[in-house]
Structures are given as structure tokens and as C-alpha cells.
XYZ file of C-alpha atoms in Angstrom:
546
model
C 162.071 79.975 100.483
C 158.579 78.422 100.367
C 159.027 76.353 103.598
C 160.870 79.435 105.472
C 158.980 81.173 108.383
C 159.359 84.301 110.639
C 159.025 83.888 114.129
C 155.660 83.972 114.583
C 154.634 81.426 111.753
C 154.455 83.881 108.953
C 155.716 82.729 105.791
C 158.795 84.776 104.848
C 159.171 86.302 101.244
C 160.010 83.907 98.376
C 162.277 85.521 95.887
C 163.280 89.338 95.900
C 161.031 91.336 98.443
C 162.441 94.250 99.834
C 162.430 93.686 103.854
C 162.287 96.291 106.329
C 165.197 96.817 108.708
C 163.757 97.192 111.832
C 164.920 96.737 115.224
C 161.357 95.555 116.128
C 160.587 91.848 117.418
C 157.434 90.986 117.020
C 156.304 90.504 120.572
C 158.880 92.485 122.247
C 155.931 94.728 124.185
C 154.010 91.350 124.914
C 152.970 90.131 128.861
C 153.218 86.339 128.840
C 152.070 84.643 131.712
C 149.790 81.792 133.096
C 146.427 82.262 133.933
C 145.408 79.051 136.024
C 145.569 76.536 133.264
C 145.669 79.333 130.408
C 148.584 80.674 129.361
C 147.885 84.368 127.980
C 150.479 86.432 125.421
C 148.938 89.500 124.877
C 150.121 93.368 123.458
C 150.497 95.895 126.460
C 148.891 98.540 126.515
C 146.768 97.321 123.339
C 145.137 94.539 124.651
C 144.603 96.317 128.368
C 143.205 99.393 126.868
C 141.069 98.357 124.692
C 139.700 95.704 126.909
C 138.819 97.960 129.725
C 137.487 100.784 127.277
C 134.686 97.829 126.008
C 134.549 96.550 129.490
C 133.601 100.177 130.991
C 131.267 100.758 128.020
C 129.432 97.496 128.416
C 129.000 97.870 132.384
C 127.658 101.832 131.984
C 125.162 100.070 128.981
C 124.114 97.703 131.622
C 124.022 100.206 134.747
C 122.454 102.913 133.059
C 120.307 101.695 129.838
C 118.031 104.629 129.761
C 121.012 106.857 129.705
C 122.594 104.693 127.348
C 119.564 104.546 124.931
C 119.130 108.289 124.473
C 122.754 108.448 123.787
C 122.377 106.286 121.232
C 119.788 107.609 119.734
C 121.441 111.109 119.298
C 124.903 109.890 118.419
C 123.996 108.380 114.895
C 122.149 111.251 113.820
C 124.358 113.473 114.971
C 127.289 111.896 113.326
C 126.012 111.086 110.162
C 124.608 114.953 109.440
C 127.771 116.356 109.906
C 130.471 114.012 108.807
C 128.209 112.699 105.570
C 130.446 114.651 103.230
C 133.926 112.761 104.421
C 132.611 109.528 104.460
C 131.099 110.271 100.996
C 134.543 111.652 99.777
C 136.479 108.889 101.621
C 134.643 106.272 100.151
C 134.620 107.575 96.850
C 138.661 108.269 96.642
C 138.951 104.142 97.574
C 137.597 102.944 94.746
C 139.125 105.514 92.381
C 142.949 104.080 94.574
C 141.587 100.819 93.840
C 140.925 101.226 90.135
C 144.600 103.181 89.626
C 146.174 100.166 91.336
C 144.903 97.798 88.469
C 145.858 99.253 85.891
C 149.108 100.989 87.205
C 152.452 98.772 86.916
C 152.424 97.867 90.679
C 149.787 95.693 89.883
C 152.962 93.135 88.922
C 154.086 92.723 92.700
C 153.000 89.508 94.039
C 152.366 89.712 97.870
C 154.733 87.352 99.560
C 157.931 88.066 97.159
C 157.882 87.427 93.121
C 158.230 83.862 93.778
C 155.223 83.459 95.854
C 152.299 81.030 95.258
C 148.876 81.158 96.699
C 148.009 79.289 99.618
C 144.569 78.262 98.581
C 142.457 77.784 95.633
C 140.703 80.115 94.025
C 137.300 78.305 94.824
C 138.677 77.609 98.633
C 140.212 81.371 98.687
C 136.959 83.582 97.362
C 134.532 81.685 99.918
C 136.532 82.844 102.572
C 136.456 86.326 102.149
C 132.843 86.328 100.902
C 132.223 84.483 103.499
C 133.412 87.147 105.779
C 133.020 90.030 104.310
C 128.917 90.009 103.751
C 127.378 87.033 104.949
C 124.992 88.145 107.399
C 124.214 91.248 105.533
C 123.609 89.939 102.628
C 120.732 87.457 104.246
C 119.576 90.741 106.087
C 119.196 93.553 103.396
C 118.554 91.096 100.332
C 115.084 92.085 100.280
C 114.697 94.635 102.661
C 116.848 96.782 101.016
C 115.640 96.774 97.545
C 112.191 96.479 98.382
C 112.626 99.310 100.847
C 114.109 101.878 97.907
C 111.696 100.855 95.703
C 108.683 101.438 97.955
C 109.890 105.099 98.775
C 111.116 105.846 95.469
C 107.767 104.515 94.086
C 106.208 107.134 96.958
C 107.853 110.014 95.601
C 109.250 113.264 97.718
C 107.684 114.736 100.482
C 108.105 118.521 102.068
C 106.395 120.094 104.753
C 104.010 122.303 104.018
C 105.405 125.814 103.982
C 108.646 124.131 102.774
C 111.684 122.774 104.562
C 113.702 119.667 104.548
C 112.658 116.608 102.845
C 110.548 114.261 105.073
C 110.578 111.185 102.695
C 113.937 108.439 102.577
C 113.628 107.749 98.764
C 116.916 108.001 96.955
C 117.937 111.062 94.597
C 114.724 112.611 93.436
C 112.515 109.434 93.449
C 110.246 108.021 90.683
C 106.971 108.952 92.036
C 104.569 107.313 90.511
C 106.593 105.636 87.944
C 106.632 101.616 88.964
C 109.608 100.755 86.325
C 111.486 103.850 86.989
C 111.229 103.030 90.696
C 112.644 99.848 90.283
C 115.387 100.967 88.680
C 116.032 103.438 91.183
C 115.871 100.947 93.860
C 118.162 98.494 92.206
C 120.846 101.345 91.489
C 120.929 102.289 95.002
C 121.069 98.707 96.530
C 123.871 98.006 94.483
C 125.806 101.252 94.917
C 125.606 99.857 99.123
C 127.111 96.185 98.088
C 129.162 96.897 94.833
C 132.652 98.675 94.542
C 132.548 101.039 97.141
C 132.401 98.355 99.542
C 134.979 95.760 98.429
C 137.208 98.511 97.745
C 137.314 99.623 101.545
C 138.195 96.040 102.202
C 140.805 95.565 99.325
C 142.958 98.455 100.702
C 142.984 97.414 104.839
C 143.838 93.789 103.077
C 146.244 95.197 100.547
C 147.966 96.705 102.949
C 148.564 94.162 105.731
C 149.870 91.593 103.235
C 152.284 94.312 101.569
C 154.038 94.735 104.732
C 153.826 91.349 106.271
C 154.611 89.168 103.163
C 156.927 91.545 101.549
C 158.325 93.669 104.177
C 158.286 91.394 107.215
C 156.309 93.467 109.492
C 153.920 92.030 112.102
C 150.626 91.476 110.638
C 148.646 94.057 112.731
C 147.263 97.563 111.461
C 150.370 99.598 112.573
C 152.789 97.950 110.537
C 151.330 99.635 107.482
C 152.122 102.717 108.394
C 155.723 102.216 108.092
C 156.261 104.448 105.171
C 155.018 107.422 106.928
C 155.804 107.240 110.887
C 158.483 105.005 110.576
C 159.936 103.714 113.787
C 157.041 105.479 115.701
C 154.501 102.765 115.046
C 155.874 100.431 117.840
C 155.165 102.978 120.072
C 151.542 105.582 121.258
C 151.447 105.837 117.413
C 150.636 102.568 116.522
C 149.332 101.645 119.779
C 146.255 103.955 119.184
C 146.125 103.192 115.584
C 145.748 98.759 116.730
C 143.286 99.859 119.401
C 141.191 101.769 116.925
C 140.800 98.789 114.860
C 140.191 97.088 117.919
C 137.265 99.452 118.729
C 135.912 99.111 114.987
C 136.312 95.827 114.532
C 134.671 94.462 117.977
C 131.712 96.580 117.348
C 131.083 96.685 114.000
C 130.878 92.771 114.346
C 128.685 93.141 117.432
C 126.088 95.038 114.801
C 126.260 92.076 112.100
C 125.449 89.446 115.428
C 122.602 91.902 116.350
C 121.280 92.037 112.995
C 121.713 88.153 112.272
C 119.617 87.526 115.747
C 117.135 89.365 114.793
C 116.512 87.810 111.589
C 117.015 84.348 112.973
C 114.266 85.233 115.562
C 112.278 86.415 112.674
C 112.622 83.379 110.364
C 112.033 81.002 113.443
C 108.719 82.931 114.904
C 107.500 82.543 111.301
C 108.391 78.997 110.955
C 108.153 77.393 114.310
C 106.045 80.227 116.214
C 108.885 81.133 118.455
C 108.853 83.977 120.394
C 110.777 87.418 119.403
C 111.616 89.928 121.696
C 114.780 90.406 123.465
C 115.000 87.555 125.814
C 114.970 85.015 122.619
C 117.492 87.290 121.023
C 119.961 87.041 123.871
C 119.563 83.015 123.361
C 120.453 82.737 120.495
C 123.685 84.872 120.218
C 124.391 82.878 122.894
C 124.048 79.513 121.435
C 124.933 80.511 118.080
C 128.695 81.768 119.818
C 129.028 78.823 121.546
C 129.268 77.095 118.606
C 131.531 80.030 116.858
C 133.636 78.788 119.906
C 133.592 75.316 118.886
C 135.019 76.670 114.962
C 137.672 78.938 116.913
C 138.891 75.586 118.348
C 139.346 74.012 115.518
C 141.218 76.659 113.248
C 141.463 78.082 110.259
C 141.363 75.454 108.517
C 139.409 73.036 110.418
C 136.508 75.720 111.199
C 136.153 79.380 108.988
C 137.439 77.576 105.809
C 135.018 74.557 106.473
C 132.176 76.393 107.262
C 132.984 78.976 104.493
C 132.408 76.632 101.911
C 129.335 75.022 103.309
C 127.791 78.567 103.798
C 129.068 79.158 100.035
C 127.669 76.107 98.698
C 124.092 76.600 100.729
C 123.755 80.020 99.112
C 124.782 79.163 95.906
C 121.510 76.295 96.334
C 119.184 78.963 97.085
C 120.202 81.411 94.868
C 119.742 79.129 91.873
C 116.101 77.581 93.727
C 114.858 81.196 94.491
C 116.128 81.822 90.488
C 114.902 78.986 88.684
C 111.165 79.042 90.481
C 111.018 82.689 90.719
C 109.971 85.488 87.941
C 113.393 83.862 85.807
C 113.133 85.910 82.962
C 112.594 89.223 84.983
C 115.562 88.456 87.684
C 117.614 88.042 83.987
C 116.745 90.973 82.465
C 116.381 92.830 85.937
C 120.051 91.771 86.864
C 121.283 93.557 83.556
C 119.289 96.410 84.184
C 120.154 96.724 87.306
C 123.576 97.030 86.598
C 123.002 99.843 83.996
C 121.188 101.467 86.221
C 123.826 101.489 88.703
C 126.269 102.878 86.375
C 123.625 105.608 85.572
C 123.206 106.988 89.205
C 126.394 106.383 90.081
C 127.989 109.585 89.914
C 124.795 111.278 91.581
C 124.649 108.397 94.382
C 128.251 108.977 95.104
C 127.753 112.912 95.173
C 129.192 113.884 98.934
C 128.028 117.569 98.821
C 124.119 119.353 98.075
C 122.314 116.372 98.133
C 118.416 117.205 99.143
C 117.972 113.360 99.862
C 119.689 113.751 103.644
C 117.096 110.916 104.600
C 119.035 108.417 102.534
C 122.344 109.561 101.627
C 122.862 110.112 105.511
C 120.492 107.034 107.014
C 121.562 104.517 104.609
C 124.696 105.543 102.758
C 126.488 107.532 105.479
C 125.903 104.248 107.851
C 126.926 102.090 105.440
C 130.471 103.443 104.703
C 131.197 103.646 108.073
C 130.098 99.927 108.731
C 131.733 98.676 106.275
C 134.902 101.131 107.527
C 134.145 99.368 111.018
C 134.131 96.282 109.530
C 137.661 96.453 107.343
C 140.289 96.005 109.897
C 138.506 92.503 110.457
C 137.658 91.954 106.548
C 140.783 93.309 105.599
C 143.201 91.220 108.162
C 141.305 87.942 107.081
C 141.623 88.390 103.940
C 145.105 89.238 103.997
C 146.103 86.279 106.306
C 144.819 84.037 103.038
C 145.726 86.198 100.020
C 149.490 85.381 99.768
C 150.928 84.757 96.457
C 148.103 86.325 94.706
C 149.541 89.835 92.586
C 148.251 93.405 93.101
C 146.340 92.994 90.004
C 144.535 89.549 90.723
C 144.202 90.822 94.357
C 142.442 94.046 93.650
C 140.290 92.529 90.352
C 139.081 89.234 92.638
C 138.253 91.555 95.654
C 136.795 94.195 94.081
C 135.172 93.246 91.127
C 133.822 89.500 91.208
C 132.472 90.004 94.622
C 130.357 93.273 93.776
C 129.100 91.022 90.703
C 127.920 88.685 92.681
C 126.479 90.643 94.867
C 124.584 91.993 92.247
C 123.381 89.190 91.889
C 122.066 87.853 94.805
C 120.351 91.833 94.935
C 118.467 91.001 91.350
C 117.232 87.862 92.452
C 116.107 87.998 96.137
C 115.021 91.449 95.763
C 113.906 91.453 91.960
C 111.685 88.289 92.929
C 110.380 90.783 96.073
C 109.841 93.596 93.878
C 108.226 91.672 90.905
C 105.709 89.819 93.929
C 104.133 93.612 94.184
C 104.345 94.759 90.950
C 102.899 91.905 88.898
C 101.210 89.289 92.033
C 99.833 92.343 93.983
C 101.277 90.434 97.206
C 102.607 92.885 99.548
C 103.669 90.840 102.086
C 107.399 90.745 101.839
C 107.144 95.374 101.860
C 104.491 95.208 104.642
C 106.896 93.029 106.950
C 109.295 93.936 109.215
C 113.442 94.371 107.821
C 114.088 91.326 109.192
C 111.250 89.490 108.099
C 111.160 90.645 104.509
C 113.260 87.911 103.316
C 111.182 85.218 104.792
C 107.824 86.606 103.442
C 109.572 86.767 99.893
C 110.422 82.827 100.369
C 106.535 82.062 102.063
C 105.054 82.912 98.148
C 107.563 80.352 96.584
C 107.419 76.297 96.811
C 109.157 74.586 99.221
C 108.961 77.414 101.365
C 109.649 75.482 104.659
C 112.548 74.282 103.507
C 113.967 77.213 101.812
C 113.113 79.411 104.642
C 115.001 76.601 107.150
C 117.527 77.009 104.920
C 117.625 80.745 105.304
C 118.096 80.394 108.913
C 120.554 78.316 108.664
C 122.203 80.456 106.192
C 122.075 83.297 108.992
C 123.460 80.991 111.978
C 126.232 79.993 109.749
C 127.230 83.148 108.204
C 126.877 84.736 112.433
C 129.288 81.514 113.261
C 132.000 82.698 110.600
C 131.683 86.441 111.194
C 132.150 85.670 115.051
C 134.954 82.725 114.551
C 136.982 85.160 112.513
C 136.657 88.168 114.123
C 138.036 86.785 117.166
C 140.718 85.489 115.105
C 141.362 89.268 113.902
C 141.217 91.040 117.107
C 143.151 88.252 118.709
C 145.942 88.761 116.594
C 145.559 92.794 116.634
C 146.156 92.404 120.370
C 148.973 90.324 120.795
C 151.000 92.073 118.606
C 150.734 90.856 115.488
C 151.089 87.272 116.574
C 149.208 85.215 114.380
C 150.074 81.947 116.817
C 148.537 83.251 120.045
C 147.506 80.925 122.634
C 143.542 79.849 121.935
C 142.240 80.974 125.316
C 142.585 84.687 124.088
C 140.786 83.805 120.945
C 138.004 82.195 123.230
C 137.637 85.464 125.375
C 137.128 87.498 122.341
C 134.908 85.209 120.806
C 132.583 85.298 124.128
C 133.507 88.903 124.177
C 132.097 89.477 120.989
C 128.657 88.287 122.115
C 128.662 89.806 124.929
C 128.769 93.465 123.644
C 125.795 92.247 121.095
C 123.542 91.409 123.737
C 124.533 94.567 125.672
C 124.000 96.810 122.452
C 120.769 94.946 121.726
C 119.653 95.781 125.520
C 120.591 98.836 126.020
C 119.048 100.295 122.717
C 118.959 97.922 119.889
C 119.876 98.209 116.616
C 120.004 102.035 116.854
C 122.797 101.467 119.418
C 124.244 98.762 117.535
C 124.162 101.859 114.382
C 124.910 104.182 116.601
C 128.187 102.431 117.643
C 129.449 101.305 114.033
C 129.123 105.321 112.839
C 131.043 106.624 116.248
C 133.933 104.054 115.562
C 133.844 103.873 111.740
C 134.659 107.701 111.573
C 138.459 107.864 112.899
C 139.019 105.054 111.227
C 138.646 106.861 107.857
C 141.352 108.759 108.671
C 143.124 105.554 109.387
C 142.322 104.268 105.816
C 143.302 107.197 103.996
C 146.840 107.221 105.190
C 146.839 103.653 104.189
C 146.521 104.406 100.698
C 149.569 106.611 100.668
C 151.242 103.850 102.516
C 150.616 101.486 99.844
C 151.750 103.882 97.089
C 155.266 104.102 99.176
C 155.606 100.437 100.168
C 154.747 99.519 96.429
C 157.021 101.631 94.827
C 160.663 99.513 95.629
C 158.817 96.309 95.019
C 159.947 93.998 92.650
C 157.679 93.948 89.230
């Protein structure tokens, strides 16, 4: 019933569900002991692998950085141009699972038993994931991104002379020339980085882990979702590898949104306050801003992520309508629906996997994208199971996938629209002259208020680095002790300070090429790890009551 538990504190199915028989306990492979004043329950050999794996990779980053740079720099490339295609395909074949799931008659099953009701509101629910699943990016690429595709797409191609490869990084065939048709261009492939493909990665991991913990009464770690096809095998090497492969993507495809948020906090703060960049202020403020990500992981779910989820919501909801109402208004209107057509024009050509002439972008931007957001899913996805119960396939799968690529639409046609229509009608270049992480910033200097809103902006950034960090702890921490989702805080702590710690080794031993560099080398296997989740979910769905 509603006030029945497992074990471990997860609510057990309300209603008809149809439970796993399993000889599994969860916590059964667990090492419990007392660390001084810290007692410690964590998953062997998860936990002890995958901490000394990171541990060894962070000490050769700091031993060797020259070493370490130059293998960065060859490993994205080098990734990227040959495994394009399947992360192209991959991606692709999630949203097309996605879409089949809504309208097929699974879509009925309500996660947590046919008697299930949601644990938070729909208001309370849809910051969280948001929240978590493109916070810092959002403040990052809003407008870099577009403004970046439409300056190359506006430059047209380029090929050596002689002929070759293409040297340029516009999208498709470009718009050279052609301001309007640039834009468009732009738009479309901004959006086809933050709209369905994305949210559909994240639907499935999510999908997945509250099938089988709400409905089958499996742990709520990666393995159990894999039931269906290795059966029994997933408490042992199986799913061990499978939880410390999420472990690998998770920790540093976080560890690339903390480098990335940094970088533009450093960049809004020079510009406002004349503080220094450079590494050394970097390094200070992941620092800080964990500290207080440790302060949220103290205070729980509730207390911390969901608080700070709906401040972060209702600060970027404020500057969305400010930069909206005192910006080009008509053009981020009519851009926003234009926008969107044009993104269902170029879809099927931006989604291409195979031929494309445009290697530049479809394996700099797109390729590293999928696999980021791949890196980023066992975290996304376990969050946003742990606060989806109740909620049916159908209102899962619309509310993840749809509504949150709208809105990110959105905030695209109205940070970057205002960017773009700065050049095209102001002639101010400042916001495409400037730095990626400065872009934004530049955008807000040609606005009024622009202390404030820029302030705002950093704050925006700290926040959104605070939740990212708070609740990817959270997610790893449970990962590694087994699916526990009641662990002792101390382990949360170390992977919250664990989490930073990698971030300022990336950012030192390379930075943000090794932070890219990492997210592509872990987001690959992981693929693999998502497709057999879709068949999963087909099985586990299929004796579910509709």
C-alpha cells in the first residue's frame, strides 16, 4: 500500500505490479563498517573499482599533465571520426523508442503499480529534472551556440584548394551569404542539440530504473534493468561492470558541466567585477561553489536539490521573460516559431548518421553532444526516476520528452535570437567576437539593467553547478552502494568533493578538451548500455498491468 516500503526506503508497488522473484537482497554484496566517526556501506567491487580507476586517472593527470594533455587532445578526435555513425544511429533509434512508447498501449502502466500517485507536483516535479538535466548548459551554449552556427553558416563552406575535406564547422551545406537563411540554419541546429534527441536519452535510463524499482522491486541501480535479458547474472561481473560504467559516465560527464560552469562564472565575474580568469581562479571557484553543493547534500532531497531547483527555476523563468520583454520581442516571437519549423525541416538531414560532408559539425558538435548527454543519463536518468513515481508511461515520456525540448526552444529563440538579431539589425558584434563563455554576458551588456541581469546570470550558473554537483553525488552514491537509496551521508560527501576534484584535475591537465575528451571516451560503451535498455523496457512492460 501507499505507506508500505522495501528495505531500503523504496516505496513498494500500490495495486497489481508484477514483482520479480529474486533471491537478491539489496545489499547482500555491501562492506559496512566504521570509518573513525563515519560509518561507510558501500557495493564491493563497485564502489572499490571504480574509485581506484578515477583515483589512478586523476594522480597520472596530475603526475604527468603533458602526457595527459596530448592524450586528450587525440582521444576526442579520434573517437568522434570513427564512432560518429553509432552515436548518430543510437541517438536517432531513442527518440523513435520514445515516440512508439506514447502512443503504444504500455503507455497505461503507471510506474509504482496501477494504484500509484505521484510524489510531487507537477510544478515541484518538472523543476527538478530541468533542473538537472540542462542547467549549466543551457547558461553555457544559450548564445554561444546559436550565434556560433549562425556565424559559420552565414560564412559559407570552405575546401582546400586542390580539393579535400571541408575546413569550415557550418552545419549541412551552410547559407553563405544568405543572413535569414543562416539564421534559420543556426536555430535548426541548436535545437536539434537541446530538443528530442536529448530528453529522449534521459527518458529511457529514467524509464527504466523506475520500471524495475517501482514495479518490479529491483534495487534502483543501472543493473537491475537488465533483468529481462541476463537475468540472475546482473548481481554478479555482469552488472558489476554495467554500475561501474555508469559510474565512469556519470562522474565525468558531470566533471565537464563543473568545468564548463567555472569557466563561465569566471567569465561573467572578470566582466563584472574585473576578476581574474585563468586557471588558478577556476580551481576557486569549483571549490567554493562544491562546498556549498556539500552544504545541499546535507540537507537532502528535499531540503537542498528540490529547494534550490525551484529557486534556479524561478530565477530563469525572471530572465527569460526580462531578456524577452526588453529584447527584439516581436523577432524572438516570430523567431521562436520559425525556429521550430526550421528544426522540423533539417531534421531528417541533421540526424543523417552516414555521408555527411559537414564532419566539422556533425562530429565536433553533434557527435560530442550525444555522447554527453549519454554520459550524463545514468545521473539524469536515476534522478529523475527517484521522483517520477506514480506518473504513467504516457505522462512520463510526453513531460520528459516533449515540454522540456519546448522550452528549451525557447530559452534558444530568446537568448540566442536576441544575440543573433544584435548583429543582424544593431551591427554590434560583441556577443560573436567574445569568447564561448563570454557570449552570454556580452548579449546581456547591450540590454538595461545589465549589471543586474548579468549578476543574475552568475548566479544562475553557481546555482545550476550546486544542483548538478548535489545530485550527482546523490546518483553515484546510490549506484555504489548497491542500489541503496538510504546510504550513510559521508559517502555522499566524498563523491560530492570527488566530483570537484576530477574538474579541477581535467581543467589542469588539459581543459575543456580533456573535459570533451573524457565525456566522448565514457559516453561510447554506454550506448551499448542504453540500447539494451530499450529492449529491456519492451520486456519488463509487456506483463504490466494496463
Amino acid at each position: 500500500m501507499a505507506d508500505e516500503t522495501t528495505n531500503q526506503g523504496i516505496p513498494a508497488p500500490e495495486g497489481e505490479a508484477d514483482i520479480i522473484d529474486t533471491e537478491y537482497e539489496i545489499g547482500q554484496d555491501n562492506i559496512e563498517t566504521q570509518i573513525g566517526p563515519f560509518g561507510v556501506d558501500i557495493h564491493n567491487p563497485v564502489f572499490l573499482v571504480s574509485g581506484l580507476v578515477i583515483v589512478a586517472f586523476v594522480f597520472y593527470a596530475l603526475a604527468l599533465p603533458e602526457q595527459a594533455a596530448t592524450f586528450f587532445n587525440w582521444l576526442r578526435p579520434a573517437v568522434t571520426s570513427s564512432f560518429d555513425w553509432f552515436f548518430f544511429g543510437a541517438a536517432d533509434l531513442f527518440v523513435l523508442f520514445c515516440l512508439f512508447l506514447i502512443v503504444s498501449p504500455w503507455g497505461s502502466v503507471r510506474l509504482g503499480g496501477n494504484e500509484a500517485t505521484p510524489d510531487y507536483s507537477y510544478m515541484g516535479w518538472f523543476a527538478m529534472l530541468f533542473a538537472a538535466g540542462m542547467g549549466i548548459g543551457l547558461m553555457f551554449y544559450g548564445v554561444s551556440e546559436p550565434m556560433s552556427h549562425f556565424s559559420t553558416a552565414f560564412g559559407g563552406t570552405a575546401v582546400p584548394e586542390g580539393g579535400g575535406a571541408r575546413t569550415d564547422w557550418a552545419p549541412l551545406g551552410a547559407a553563405a551569404g544568405d543572413e535569414a537563411a543562416a539564421v534559420r540554419l543556426g536555430m535548426a541546429a541548436t535545437i536539434f542539440h537541446w530538443g528530442l534527441h536529448p530528453w529522449a536519452i534521459y527518458a529511457i535510463v529514467a524509464l527504466a530504473l523506475a520500471l524495475f524499482t517501482y514495479n518490479k522491486g529491483l534495487p534502483l541501480t543501472i543493473r537491475s534493468a537488465f533483468y529481462p535479458i541476463f537475468g540472475e547474472r546482473i548481481w554478479g561481473w555482469t552488472g558489476h561492470i554495467i554500475d561501474i560504467l555508469a559510474v565512469f559516465a556519470t562522474l565525468f560527464g558531470l566533471a565537464t558541466s563543473l568545468g564548463f560552469g567555472a569557466t563561465q562564472a569566471n567569465a561573467g565575474l572578470n566582466e563584472l567585477f574585473g576578476v581574474p580568469t585563468g586557471a588558478t581562479t577556476e580551481v576557486i571557484l569549483i571549490s567554493a561553489i562544491t562546498a556549498v553543493a556539500l552544504i545541499s547534500v546535507l540537507r537532502g532531497l528535499d531540503g537542498g536539490v528540490k529547494v534550490l531547483s525551484e529557486i534556479n527555476m524561478g530565477l530563469a523563468f525572471l530572465l527569460l521573460v526580462f531578456v524577452l520583454l526588453v529584447g527584439p520581442t516581436m523577432a524572438i516571437l516570430t523567431g521562436f516559431a520559425s525556429s521550430l519549423m526550421a528544426y522540423i525541416e533539417y531534421l531528417p538531414a541533421l540526424s543523417n548518421p552516414i555521408g555527411r560532408e559537414d564532419v566539422n559539425f556533425s562530429q565536433g558538435w553533434t557527435a560530442f553532444y550525444w555522447a554527453w548527454w549519454i554520459s550524463w543519463s545514468p545521473f539524469v536518468g536515476m534522478f529523475i526516476a527517484r521522483v517520477s513515481r506514480g506518473r504513467s508511461v504516457r505522462e512520463f515520456v510526453i513531460c520528459v520528452l516533449l515540454i522540456p525540448s519546448l522550452v528549451c526552444v525557447l530559452w534558444m529563440s530568446v537568448f540566442g535570437g536576441t544575440a543573433i538579431h544584435q548583429v543582424v539589425a544593431d551591427g554590434f558584434t560583441g556577443a560573436q567576437d567574445a569568447s564561448l563563455e563570454l557570449k552570454l554576458f556580452k548579449m546581456l551588456g547591450e540590454l538595461p539593467l545589465a549589471g543586474i541581469t548579468s549578476f543574475v546570470g552568475i548566479v544562475l550558473v553557481v546555482v545550476f553547478f550546486v544542483t548538478s554537483s548535489d545530485s550527482g553525488s546523490l546518483v553515484i552514491d546510490t549506484i555504489t552502494a548497491g542500489g541503496k537509496v538510504d546510504a550513510p551521508v559521508p559517502q555522499r560527501v566524498f563523491w560530492c568533493i570527488f566530483e570537484g576534484a576530477v574538474a579541477i584535475v581535467l581543467l589542469l591537465g588539459g581543459g575543456l578538451a580533456a573535459l570533451q575528451a573524457m565525456v566522448i571516451s565514457t559516453g561510447l560503451p554506454f550506448t551499448v548500455v542504453l540500447l539494451l535498455m530499450c529492449w529491456a523496457i519492451f520486456r519488463g512492460l509487456q506483463t504490466e498491468a494496463r
